Amino acid sequence: MRVPSTRGRWCRIGRAPCRDRRHSRCLLVSPLMHQTLLGLPHAQVAPADTRADVAEALAEIRQPVAVVASPLGPVPVVVGDGGLAEIAGNELLALLPPVYPEWLGERSFTAAHGVRFPYVAGEMARGIATPQMAIAAVRAGAMGFYGSAGLDLDTVEAGIREIQAALGPDSPGWGANLIHNVQDDRREMATVELFLRMGVRCVSASAFMQLTPAVVLYAAKGLRRGGDGQIIRYGSVFAKVSRDEIARHFLSPAPEAMLRALVAEGRLTAEEAELAAQIPIAEDITAEADSGGHTDNRALTVLLPSLIALRDEIAEQYGYTVLPRVGAAGGIGTPAAVAAAFAAGAAYVLTGSVNQSAVESGLSEDGRDLLALAQATDVATAPAADMFEMGVTVQVLKRGTMFAQRGQRLTEFYRKYASFADAPAQEVAALEKQVLRRSIDEIWAETKDFFSSRDPREIARAEADPHHLMALVFRWYLFSGAQWAREGDTDRRGDYQIWCGPAMGGFNTWVRGSFLEPVGSRTTGQIALNLLEGAATITRAGQLRTAGVQLPPGAFDFRPRPLG
């Protein structure tokens, strides 16, 4: 048992008399007791007698820890102000460094982007990642992206101005979202021009299947050489990828033909194009594993090492002086997942699904309540509104909503019939009643009105091709599902489209019984700080185990707590 020690008594590690008055929790262990203990199986003694030492080492992650030999096996001792003199005379097995959440990833990431932590609150599109969420992430010391994709340009500009007003026009650590627009590349270019005009210094490029002039323009615009000869970027591209072939595009310099075209159009100078040919388009590649929304459902443990190896290959090929960083996203919803990502080599982590349930989220309260009930298996795939005709899917919440099943029904109908006229009248009527809940004529009239100002080419194409008209009608439903979820239209709760990955279920299980369980208590900052603090604690637990310390149950279970 543990009792207060006195000067000259045997220390808890049983190797020498304790001469340190600060050892207030030393065990009174005599040499005779040592012999008794040595005769017992290790597991019968160590868990009970070292539990407090392990707990202290896990609580004091920002202090170094010495692991010393004892009859109980390796024992951790937190090294205080007295340094290693506190364990003089004892056999030192290992000396573990402090573990700070700030140090878990690449130091170059925090330096390059002016943030405290290697952590990103990701860009959930259509305003789910609100300006308030980006602001909250930056104020917590992380990086935050505004989910500007899918919003009209006036709304995007207003969101950027809100962020700049709150953080300052030159504040680092935030950015906006650029999504690949397969229907209208002009909109992509207009968005990039807005970002450049507004001084947006970081852009997260997502769902890209190939390079486009817009993303190349953003990466190359404003390039210059510093006094030391190094190329200095004006804007930084984060490329979210799940396939090696797409990552290769972003890790390589911009294509020469695309740069020449941008120069010819007057969008780039010859000097900017020349510098762009020497550096990768993106210096931050986010390995998007099993995430909500657009995803290939890749395993992070397979995807991340593959992209790191690809990065190394391409960096050697081009002789980059600055090594691109590879971060991790998808399935990041618990401290263990964060710690595992960093241990596998991630330069930073990016969270998405879990932030949708935060109070700063653009999702309605009703939608956030549904997310808080999700388990890891409560996800399904549904057709993507922006890439419906291509058969692309997104991962969504299936608990409490029928969106995935109804979306699949639309896909099957689209594949089966070339037009609504070709389908049996009773099937069309059933679709209108059970899924769309409006007549096809009403939906087409609304869709036609939308595209009359947005892109009249879509109307002309639909009137010439009834199969495309069907696609636009179905895209109305898929698009509206996300809108109903954001607005909290409970009459259409069964049609909510809520992007969600299995990380949401892991997060809900982790926070159960803690202050983060109620949806109203979930803030972007507290989610980030707890995931990072927990990851650092789990990293320390792994160090102790590697040093031979026998860990008690719960050593890898960090419980959420209010952090500041």
Coordinates of C-alpha atoms in Angstrom, one line a residue:
M1 CA 0.0 0.0 0.0
R2 CA 1.0 3.6 -0.3
V3 CA 1.8 5.6 2.8
P4 CA 3.8 8.9 3.3
S5 CA 7.5 8.2 3.3
T6 CA 10.1 9.7 5.6
R7 CA 13.7 10.6 4.9
G8 CA 15.8 7.5 4.7
R9 CA 13.0 5.1 4.2
W10 CA 12.9 2.8 1.1
C11 CA 11.6 4.5 -2.0
R12 CA 8.7 3.1 -4.1
I13 CA 11.1 1.8 -6.7
G14 CA 12.8 -0.3 -4.0
R15 CA 16.4 0.3 -5.1
A16 CA 17.8 2.7 -2.5
P17 CA 16.8 4.7 0.6
C18 CA 14.7 7.7 -0.3
R19 CA 16.5 10.9 0.4
D20 CA 14.1 13.2 -1.2
R21 CA 11.5 15.0 1.0
R22 CA 9.3 15.6 -2.1
H23 CA 8.6 11.9 -2.4
S24 CA 5.3 12.0 -0.6
R25 CA 3.8 8.9 -2.1
C26 CA 6.7 6.5 -1.8
L27 CA 6.1 2.9 -0.9
L28 CA 7.7 1.6 2.3
V29 CA 9.3 -1.5 0.7
S30 CA 12.0 -3.3 2.5
P31 CA 14.6 -5.7 1.0
L32 CA 12.8 -8.6 2.5
M33 CA 9.5 -7.5 0.9
H34 CA 11.4 -7.2 -2.4
Q35 CA 12.4 -10.9 -2.2
T36 CA 8.7 -11.8 -1.5
L37 CA 7.5 -9.7 -4.5
L38 CA 10.2 -11.2 -6.8
G39 CA 8.8 -14.6 -6.1
L40 CA 5.3 -13.6 -7.4
P41 CA 4.1 -13.5 -11.0
H42 CA 4.6 -10.0 -12.4
A43 CA 0.9 -9.5 -13.4
Q44 CA -0.2 -10.2 -9.8
V45 CA 1.6 -7.2 -8.4
A46 CA 2.3 -4.6 -11.1
P47 CA -1.3 -3.4 -11.9
A48 CA -2.2 -2.7 -8.3
D49 CA 1.1 -1.2 -7.2
T50 CA 1.9 0.9 -10.3
R51 CA -1.5 2.2 -11.2
A52 CA -1.0 5.6 -9.6
D53 CA 2.4 6.0 -11.2
V54 CA 0.9 5.3 -14.6
A55 CA -2.0 7.7 -14.0
E56 CA 0.5 10.5 -13.0
A57 CA 2.6 9.9 -16.1
L58 CA -0.6 10.1 -18.3
A59 CA -1.8 13.2 -16.5
E60 CA 1.5 15.0 -16.8
I61 CA 2.1 14.6 -20.6
R62 CA 4.0 17.9 -20.8
Q63 CA 6.6 16.6 -18.4
P64 CA 9.4 14.1 -19.2
V65 CA 9.0 10.7 -17.7
A66 CA 11.8 8.3 -16.6
V67 CA 11.1 4.6 -16.7
V68 CA 13.2 2.8 -14.0
A69 CA 13.7 -0.8 -13.1
S70 CA 12.0 -2.2 -10.0
P71 CA 10.9 -5.5 -8.6
L72 CA 7.5 -4.6 -9.9
G73 CA 8.8 -4.3 -13.4
P74 CA 9.5 -1.0 -15.2
V75 CA 7.9 1.9 -13.3
P76 CA 7.3 5.4 -14.7
V77 CA 8.5 8.4 -12.6
V78 CA 7.5 11.9 -13.7
V79 CA 10.7 14.0 -13.8
G80 CA 10.0 17.3 -12.0
D81 CA 12.1 20.4 -11.4
G82 CA 14.8 18.3 -9.8
G83 CA 15.6 16.6 -13.1
L84 CA 17.2 13.2 -13.2
A85 CA 18.7 13.7 -9.8
E86 CA 15.4 12.5 -8.5
I87 CA 16.1 9.0 -9.7
A88 CA 19.8 8.9 -8.9
G89 CA 21.0 5.5 -8.0
N90 CA 18.2 3.7 -9.9
E91 CA 18.6 1.8 -13.2
L92 CA 17.2 4.0 -15.9
L93 CA 15.5 2.0 -18.6
A94 CA 14.0 4.8 -20.7
L95 CA 13.6 8.6 -20.7
L96 CA 10.4 9.7 -22.4
P97 CA 10.1 13.2 -23.8
P98 CA 7.2 15.6 -23.0
V99 CA 4.2 15.2 -25.4
Y100 CA 2.5 18.4 -26.5
P101 CA -0.6 18.3 -28.7
E102 CA 1.2 21.1 -30.7
W103 CA 4.0 18.6 -31.5
L104 CA 2.1 15.7 -32.8
G105 CA 2.3 16.6 -36.5
E106 CA 4.7 18.4 -38.8
R107 CA 6.2 21.5 -37.2
S108 CA 6.4 22.9 -40.8
F109 CA 2.6 22.8 -41.0
T110 CA 2.0 25.0 -38.0
A111 CA 4.8 27.4 -39.1
A112 CA 3.6 27.6 -42.7
H113 CA 0.0 28.4 -41.8
G114 CA 0.4 30.4 -38.6
V115 CA -1.5 28.0 -36.3
R116 CA -0.8 26.4 -33.0
F117 CA -2.0 22.9 -33.7
P118 CA -1.6 20.5 -36.7
Y119 CA -5.4 20.3 -36.9
V120 CA -7.9 21.4 -39.5
A121 CA -11.7 21.8 -39.1
G122 CA -12.6 20.8 -42.6
E123 CA -14.7 22.5 -45.3
M124 CA -18.1 20.9 -45.3
A125 CA -19.8 22.3 -48.4
R126 CA -22.9 24.3 -48.9
G127 CA -22.2 26.4 -45.8
I128 CA -22.3 23.5 -43.3
A129 CA -18.8 24.7 -42.3
T130 CA -19.9 28.2 -41.6
P131 CA -17.8 31.3 -41.2
Q132 CA -18.4 31.0 -37.5
M133 CA -17.0 27.5 -37.5
A134 CA -13.8 28.7 -39.3
I135 CA -13.5 31.6 -36.8
A136 CA -13.9 29.3 -33.8
A137 CA -11.3 26.8 -35.1
V138 CA -8.7 29.6 -35.6
R139 CA -9.4 31.1 -32.1
A140 CA -8.8 27.6 -30.7
G141 CA -5.4 27.5 -32.3
A142 CA -6.4 25.2 -35.2
M143 CA -7.0 25.8 -38.9
G144 CA -10.5 26.3 -40.2
F145 CA -12.0 26.2 -43.7
Y146 CA -15.2 27.9 -44.7
G147 CA -17.5 25.5 -46.6
S148 CA -18.1 27.9 -49.5
A149 CA -18.6 25.3 -52.2
G150 CA -22.1 25.2 -53.7
L151 CA -23.0 28.7 -52.5
D152 CA -23.7 31.6 -54.7
L153 CA -20.8 34.1 -55.1
D154 CA -22.5 36.9 -53.1
T155 CA -23.0 34.5 -50.1
V156 CA -19.4 33.4 -50.4
E157 CA -18.1 37.0 -50.4
A158 CA -20.3 37.8 -47.4
G159 CA -18.8 34.8 -45.5
I160 CA -15.3 35.8 -46.3
R161 CA -15.9 39.3 -45.1
E162 CA -17.4 38.0 -41.9
I163 CA -14.2 35.9 -41.2
Q164 CA -11.9 38.8 -42.1
A165 CA -13.9 41.2 -39.8
A166 CA -13.7 38.8 -36.9
L167 CA -10.0 37.7 -37.2
G168 CA -8.5 40.6 -39.1
P169 CA -7.9 41.0 -42.8
D170 CA -4.4 39.5 -42.7
S171 CA -5.0 36.8 -40.1
P172 CA -3.6 33.4 -41.0
G173 CA -5.1 30.0 -40.3
W174 CA -8.3 30.0 -42.4
G175 CA -9.3 29.3 -45.9
A176 CA -12.3 28.6 -48.2
N177 CA -13.4 25.6 -50.3
L178 CA -13.2 25.2 -54.0
I179 CA -15.0 22.1 -55.3
H180 CA -14.7 20.6 -58.8
N181 CA -17.6 21.8 -60.9
V182 CA -18.1 19.2 -63.7
Q183 CA -21.1 21.1 -65.1
D184 CA -19.7 24.6 -65.4
D185 CA -15.9 25.3 -65.2
R186 CA -16.7 29.0 -65.6
R187 CA -18.1 29.0 -62.1
E188 CA -14.9 27.5 -60.8
M189 CA -12.9 30.3 -62.4
A190 CA -15.2 33.0 -61.0
T191 CA -14.8 31.5 -57.5
V192 CA -11.0 31.6 -57.8
E193 CA -11.1 35.1 -59.1
L194 CA -13.2 36.1 -56.0
F195 CA -10.8 34.4 -53.7
L196 CA -7.8 36.2 -55.2
R197 CA -9.6 39.6 -55.1
M198 CA -10.7 39.0 -51.5
G199 CA -7.2 37.9 -50.3
V200 CA -8.1 34.3 -49.4
R201 CA -4.7 32.8 -48.7
C202 CA -5.7 29.1 -48.4
V203 CA -8.0 27.1 -50.6
S204 CA -9.1 23.5 -50.0
A205 CA -9.7 21.8 -53.4
S206 CA -12.0 18.9 -53.1
A207 CA -13.8 16.3 -55.4
F208 CA -11.4 17.1 -58.2
M209 CA -11.0 14.3 -60.8
Q210 CA -8.5 16.2 -62.9
L211 CA -6.7 19.5 -62.8
T212 CA -8.5 22.6 -64.1
P213 CA -7.3 26.0 -65.1
A214 CA -9.0 27.5 -62.0
V215 CA -7.1 25.6 -59.4
V216 CA -3.8 26.1 -61.4
L217 CA -4.4 29.8 -61.5
Y218 CA -4.9 30.0 -57.8
A219 CA -1.7 28.0 -57.1
A220 CA 0.4 30.1 -59.5
K221 CA -1.0 33.6 -59.0
G222 CA 1.3 35.8 -57.0
L223 CA 4.4 33.5 -56.9
R224 CA 7.7 35.3 -56.4
R225 CA 11.2 34.8 -55.2
G226 CA 12.3 35.9 -51.8
G227 CA 15.6 37.4 -50.9
D228 CA 17.0 33.9 -50.2
G229 CA 16.0 32.7 -53.6
Q230 CA 13.2 30.5 -52.3
I231 CA 9.8 30.6 -54.1
I232 CA 7.2 32.3 -52.0
R233 CA 3.5 31.5 -52.5
Y234 CA 0.7 33.9 -52.3
G235 CA -2.0 31.3 -51.9
S236 CA -1.7 27.7 -50.6
V237 CA -3.7 24.8 -52.0
F238 CA -4.9 22.0 -49.8
A239 CA -5.8 19.1 -52.1
K240 CA -8.2 16.5 -50.7
V241 CA -7.6 13.2 -52.5
S242 CA -8.4 9.5 -52.2
R243 CA -6.6 8.2 -55.3
D244 CA -2.9 8.1 -56.2
E245 CA -3.5 9.3 -59.8
I246 CA -5.3 12.5 -58.5
A247 CA -2.6 13.1 -55.8
R248 CA 0.1 12.8 -58.5
H249 CA -1.5 15.8 -60.4
F250 CA -1.4 18.0 -57.3
L251 CA 2.0 16.9 -56.1
S252 CA 3.5 17.7 -59.5
P253 CA 4.1 21.1 -61.1
A254 CA 1.3 22.6 -63.2
P255 CA 1.1 21.3 -66.8
E256 CA 3.1 23.5 -69.1
A257 CA 0.2 23.8 -71.6
M258 CA -2.2 25.0 -69.0
L259 CA 0.3 27.6 -67.7
R260 CA 0.9 28.9 -71.3
A261 CA -2.8 29.2 -71.8
L262 CA -3.2 31.2 -68.6
V263 CA -0.4 33.5 -69.6
A264 CA -1.9 34.0 -73.1
E265 CA -5.2 34.9 -71.4
G266 CA -3.5 37.5 -69.3
R267 CA -4.3 35.7 -66.1
L268 CA -0.7 34.9 -65.2
T269 CA 2.6 36.7 -65.9
A270 CA 5.4 34.8 -67.6
E271 CA 7.4 35.0 -64.3
E272 CA 4.6 33.4 -62.4
A273 CA 4.3 30.6 -64.9
E274 CA 8.0 30.0 -64.8
L275 CA 8.0 29.7 -61.0
A276 CA 4.9 27.5 -61.1
A277 CA 6.8 25.0 -63.2
Q278 CA 9.2 24.4 -60.4
I279 CA 6.9 23.7 -57.4
P280 CA 4.0 21.4 -56.7
I281 CA 0.5 22.7 -57.2
A282 CA -0.2 21.8 -53.5
E283 CA 2.1 21.6 -50.6
D284 CA -0.6 20.1 -48.4
I285 CA -2.2 16.8 -49.6
T286 CA -5.1 15.5 -47.5
A287 CA -5.5 11.8 -47.6
E288 CA -9.3 11.5 -47.6
A289 CA -10.2 8.0 -46.3
D290 CA -13.7 6.8 -45.2
S291 CA -15.3 10.2 -44.9
G292 CA -18.7 11.8 -45.2
G293 CA -19.8 13.2 -48.5
H294 CA -17.6 12.5 -51.5
T295 CA -15.5 9.4 -50.6
D296 CA -14.0 6.3 -52.0
N297 CA -14.3 4.6 -48.6
R298 CA -10.6 3.9 -48.5
A299 CA -8.9 2.6 -45.4
L300 CA -6.7 5.3 -43.9
T301 CA -4.0 2.8 -43.0
V302 CA -3.7 1.9 -46.7
L303 CA -4.2 5.3 -48.2
L304 CA -1.9 7.4 -46.0
P305 CA 1.3 5.4 -46.4
S306 CA 0.6 5.1 -50.1
L307 CA 0.4 8.9 -50.5
I308 CA 3.4 9.5 -48.4
A309 CA 5.4 7.1 -50.5
L310 CA 4.1 8.9 -53.7
R311 CA 5.0 12.2 -52.2
D312 CA 8.6 11.1 -51.6
E313 CA 8.9 9.7 -55.1
I314 CA 7.7 12.9 -56.8
A315 CA 9.7 15.2 -54.5
E316 CA 12.8 13.3 -55.4
Q317 CA 11.9 13.4 -59.1
Y318 CA 11.5 17.1 -59.2
G319 CA 14.1 18.0 -56.5
Y320 CA 11.7 20.1 -54.4
T321 CA 13.4 22.2 -51.8
V322 CA 10.2 22.2 -49.7
L323 CA 8.7 18.7 -49.1
P324 CA 4.9 18.6 -49.5
R325 CA 3.0 17.6 -46.4
V326 CA 0.5 14.7 -46.3
G327 CA -2.4 15.0 -43.8
A328 CA -5.1 12.6 -42.8
A329 CA -8.9 12.8 -43.0
G330 CA -11.8 10.4 -42.9
G331 CA -12.6 8.3 -39.8
I332 CA -11.0 11.0 -37.5
G333 CA -13.5 11.2 -34.6
T334 CA -11.7 9.9 -31.5
P335 CA -8.4 10.6 -29.8
A336 CA -7.3 7.1 -30.7
A337 CA -7.9 7.8 -34.4
V338 CA -6.0 11.1 -34.2
A339 CA -3.1 9.5 -32.5
A340 CA -3.1 6.6 -35.0
A341 CA -3.0 9.1 -37.9
F342 CA -0.1 10.9 -36.5
A343 CA 1.7 7.7 -35.7
A344 CA 1.3 6.6 -39.3
G345 CA 3.0 9.8 -40.5
A346 CA 0.2 12.3 -41.0
A347 CA 1.5 15.9 -41.0
Y348 CA -1.9 17.1 -39.8
V349 CA -5.4 15.8 -39.2
L350 CA -8.6 17.1 -40.7
T351 CA -12.0 16.5 -39.1
G352 CA -15.4 16.8 -40.9
S353 CA -18.4 14.8 -39.8
V354 CA -17.9 15.4 -36.1
N355 CA -18.0 19.2 -36.6
Q356 CA -21.4 19.0 -38.2
S357 CA -22.8 18.4 -34.8
A358 CA -21.1 21.5 -33.3
V359 CA -23.2 24.6 -32.4
E360 CA -21.4 26.6 -35.1
S361 CA -22.5 24.2 -37.8
G362 CA -24.8 25.3 -40.6
L363 CA -26.8 22.2 -40.1
S364 CA -30.2 22.7 -38.4
E365 CA -30.7 21.7 -34.8
D366 CA -33.0 18.9 -35.9
G367 CA -30.2 17.6 -38.2
R368 CA -27.6 17.9 -35.5
D369 CA -29.9 15.9 -33.1
L370 CA -30.0 13.1 -35.6
L371 CA -26.2 13.1 -36.0
A372 CA -25.8 12.8 -32.2
L373 CA -27.7 9.5 -32.3
A374 CA -25.6 8.0 -35.0
Q375 CA -23.5 4.9 -34.5
A376 CA -20.5 3.9 -36.7
T377 CA -22.7 1.7 -38.9
D378 CA -25.4 4.3 -39.4
V379 CA -24.1 5.4 -42.8
A380 CA -24.9 4.6 -46.4
T381 CA -24.1 5.8 -49.9
A382 CA -26.5 7.9 -52.0
P383 CA -26.2 9.5 -55.5
A384 CA -24.3 12.8 -55.5
A385 CA -26.4 15.7 -56.7
D386 CA -23.5 17.4 -58.6
M387 CA -22.3 14.2 -60.3
F388 CA -25.6 12.2 -60.6
E389 CA -25.2 11.2 -64.3
M390 CA -21.7 9.9 -63.7
G391 CA -22.9 7.5 -61.0
V392 CA -20.8 9.2 -58.3
T393 CA -22.0 8.7 -54.7
V394 CA -21.7 10.4 -51.4
Q395 CA -21.7 8.9 -47.9
V396 CA -24.6 10.1 -45.8
L397 CA -26.5 9.4 -42.5
K398 CA -29.1 6.7 -42.8
R399 CA -30.4 6.7 -39.3
G400 CA -33.6 8.8 -39.1
T401 CA -33.8 9.5 -42.8
M402 CA -34.7 7.6 -46.0
F403 CA -32.6 9.7 -48.3
A404 CA -30.1 7.0 -49.2
Q405 CA -32.8 4.5 -50.1
R406 CA -34.9 7.0 -52.0
G407 CA -31.8 8.3 -53.9
Q408 CA -31.0 4.8 -54.9
R409 CA -34.5 4.4 -56.2
L410 CA -34.0 7.4 -58.4
T411 CA -30.7 6.0 -59.7
E412 CA -32.4 2.7 -60.6
F413 CA -35.3 4.5 -62.4
Y414 CA -32.7 6.7 -64.4
R415 CA -30.8 3.6 -65.5
K416 CA -34.0 1.7 -66.5
Y417 CA -35.8 4.4 -68.5
A418 CA -34.7 6.9 -71.2
S419 CA -37.4 9.3 -70.4
F420 CA -40.4 9.8 -68.1
A421 CA -42.6 9.1 -71.2
D422 CA -41.0 5.6 -71.5
A423 CA -41.9 4.6 -67.9
P424 CA -45.2 3.1 -66.9
A425 CA -47.6 5.8 -65.7
Q426 CA -48.1 4.0 -62.4
E427 CA -44.3 4.0 -61.7
V428 CA -44.0 7.7 -62.4
A429 CA -47.0 8.4 -60.1
A430 CA -45.5 6.3 -57.3
L431 CA -42.2 8.2 -57.7
E432 CA -44.0 11.5 -57.4
K433 CA -46.0 10.4 -54.4
Q434 CA -43.5 8.4 -52.4
V435 CA -40.2 10.1 -53.2
L436 CA -40.5 13.5 -54.8
R437 CA -43.8 14.5 -53.2
R438 CA -44.3 16.9 -56.0
S439 CA -45.3 16.5 -59.7
I440 CA -42.5 16.2 -62.2
D441 CA -44.0 19.1 -64.1
E442 CA -43.8 21.3 -61.0
I443 CA -40.2 20.3 -60.4
W444 CA -39.2 20.9 -64.0
A445 CA -40.7 24.4 -64.0
E446 CA -38.8 25.3 -60.8
T447 CA -35.6 23.7 -62.2
K448 CA -36.0 25.5 -65.5
D449 CA -36.4 28.8 -63.7
F450 CA -33.2 28.2 -61.7
F451 CA -31.1 27.4 -64.8
S452 CA -32.5 30.3 -66.8
S453 CA -30.2 32.7 -65.0
R454 CA -27.5 30.2 -63.8
D455 CA -26.8 28.3 -67.0
P456 CA -29.3 28.4 -69.9
R457 CA -27.3 25.7 -71.7
E458 CA -28.8 23.1 -69.3
I459 CA -32.3 24.0 -70.4
A460 CA -31.6 23.7 -74.1
R461 CA -29.9 20.4 -73.5
A462 CA -32.8 19.0 -71.4
E463 CA -35.4 20.0 -74.0
A464 CA -33.4 18.2 -76.6
D465 CA -32.6 15.2 -74.4
P466 CA -35.4 13.8 -72.2
H467 CA -33.0 11.6 -70.3
H468 CA -31.0 14.7 -69.3
L469 CA -34.3 16.4 -68.2
M470 CA -34.9 13.4 -66.0
A471 CA -31.4 13.8 -64.5
L472 CA -32.1 17.5 -63.7
V473 CA -35.4 16.6 -62.0
F474 CA -33.7 14.0 -59.9
R475 CA -30.9 16.4 -59.1
W476 CA -33.5 18.8 -57.7
Y477 CA -34.5 16.2 -55.1
L478 CA -30.8 15.3 -54.2
F479 CA -29.9 19.0 -54.0
S480 CA -33.1 19.8 -51.9
G481 CA -32.3 17.0 -49.4
A482 CA -29.3 18.9 -48.2
Q483 CA -31.3 22.1 -48.1
W484 CA -34.1 20.6 -46.1
A485 CA -31.5 19.3 -43.6
R486 CA -29.9 22.8 -43.2
E487 CA -33.2 24.5 -42.8
G488 CA -34.6 21.9 -40.4
D489 CA -37.8 21.3 -42.5
T490 CA -39.1 18.5 -40.3
D491 CA -41.9 17.7 -42.8
R492 CA -39.1 16.5 -45.1
R493 CA -37.0 14.9 -42.3
G494 CA -37.2 11.5 -44.1
D495 CA -35.5 13.2 -47.1
Y496 CA -32.7 14.9 -45.2
Q497 CA -29.3 14.6 -46.9
I498 CA -26.7 14.8 -44.1
W499 CA -23.1 14.0 -45.1
C500 CA -21.7 11.6 -42.5
G501 CA -18.9 9.1 -42.1
P502 CA -18.4 6.4 -39.5
A503 CA -16.3 8.9 -37.4
M504 CA -19.5 10.4 -36.2
G505 CA -20.6 7.2 -34.5
G506 CA -17.1 6.8 -33.0
F507 CA -17.3 10.3 -31.6
N508 CA -20.8 9.8 -30.1
T509 CA -19.6 6.7 -28.3
W510 CA -16.5 8.4 -27.0
V511 CA -18.3 11.5 -25.6
R512 CA -21.2 9.5 -24.1
G513 CA -21.6 10.5 -20.4
S514 CA -19.3 13.5 -20.8
F515 CA -19.9 17.2 -21.1
L516 CA -19.7 16.9 -24.9
E517 CA -22.6 14.4 -25.2
P518 CA -25.4 17.1 -25.3
V519 CA -25.5 18.7 -28.8
G520 CA -25.8 22.2 -27.3
S521 CA -22.4 21.8 -25.6
R522 CA -20.5 20.7 -28.7
T523 CA -18.3 23.5 -29.9
T524 CA -15.7 23.4 -32.7
G525 CA -13.0 24.5 -30.3
Q526 CA -13.8 22.0 -27.5
I527 CA -14.0 19.1 -30.0
A528 CA -10.6 20.1 -31.4
L529 CA -8.9 20.6 -28.1
N530 CA -10.2 17.3 -26.6
L531 CA -9.3 15.3 -29.7
L532 CA -5.7 16.7 -29.6
E533 CA -5.3 16.4 -25.8
G534 CA -6.6 12.9 -25.9
A535 CA -4.3 12.0 -28.8
A536 CA -1.3 13.3 -26.9
T537 CA -2.3 11.3 -23.8
I538 CA -2.7 8.1 -25.9
T539 CA 0.7 8.8 -27.5
R540 CA 2.2 8.9 -24.0
A541 CA 0.4 5.6 -23.1
G542 CA 2.0 4.0 -26.2
Q543 CA 5.4 5.3 -25.2
L544 CA 5.0 3.8 -21.7
R545 CA 4.0 0.4 -23.1
T546 CA 7.0 0.5 -25.5
A547 CA 9.2 1.1 -22.5
G548 CA 7.8 -2.1 -20.9
V549 CA 5.4 -0.5 -18.4
Q550 CA 2.4 -2.6 -17.7
L551 CA -0.6 -0.5 -18.3
P552 CA -3.9 -0.8 -16.4
P553 CA -7.3 -1.0 -18.1
G554 CA -8.4 2.5 -19.4
A555 CA -4.9 3.8 -20.0
F556 CA -5.8 4.4 -23.7
D557 CA -9.2 5.9 -22.8
F558 CA -9.0 9.7 -22.5
R559 CA -12.3 11.2 -21.3
P560 CA -13.5 14.5 -22.6
R561 CA -13.2 17.5 -20.3
P562 CA -13.6 21.3 -20.6
L563 CA -10.3 22.6 -21.9
G564 CA -9.0 26.1 -22.5

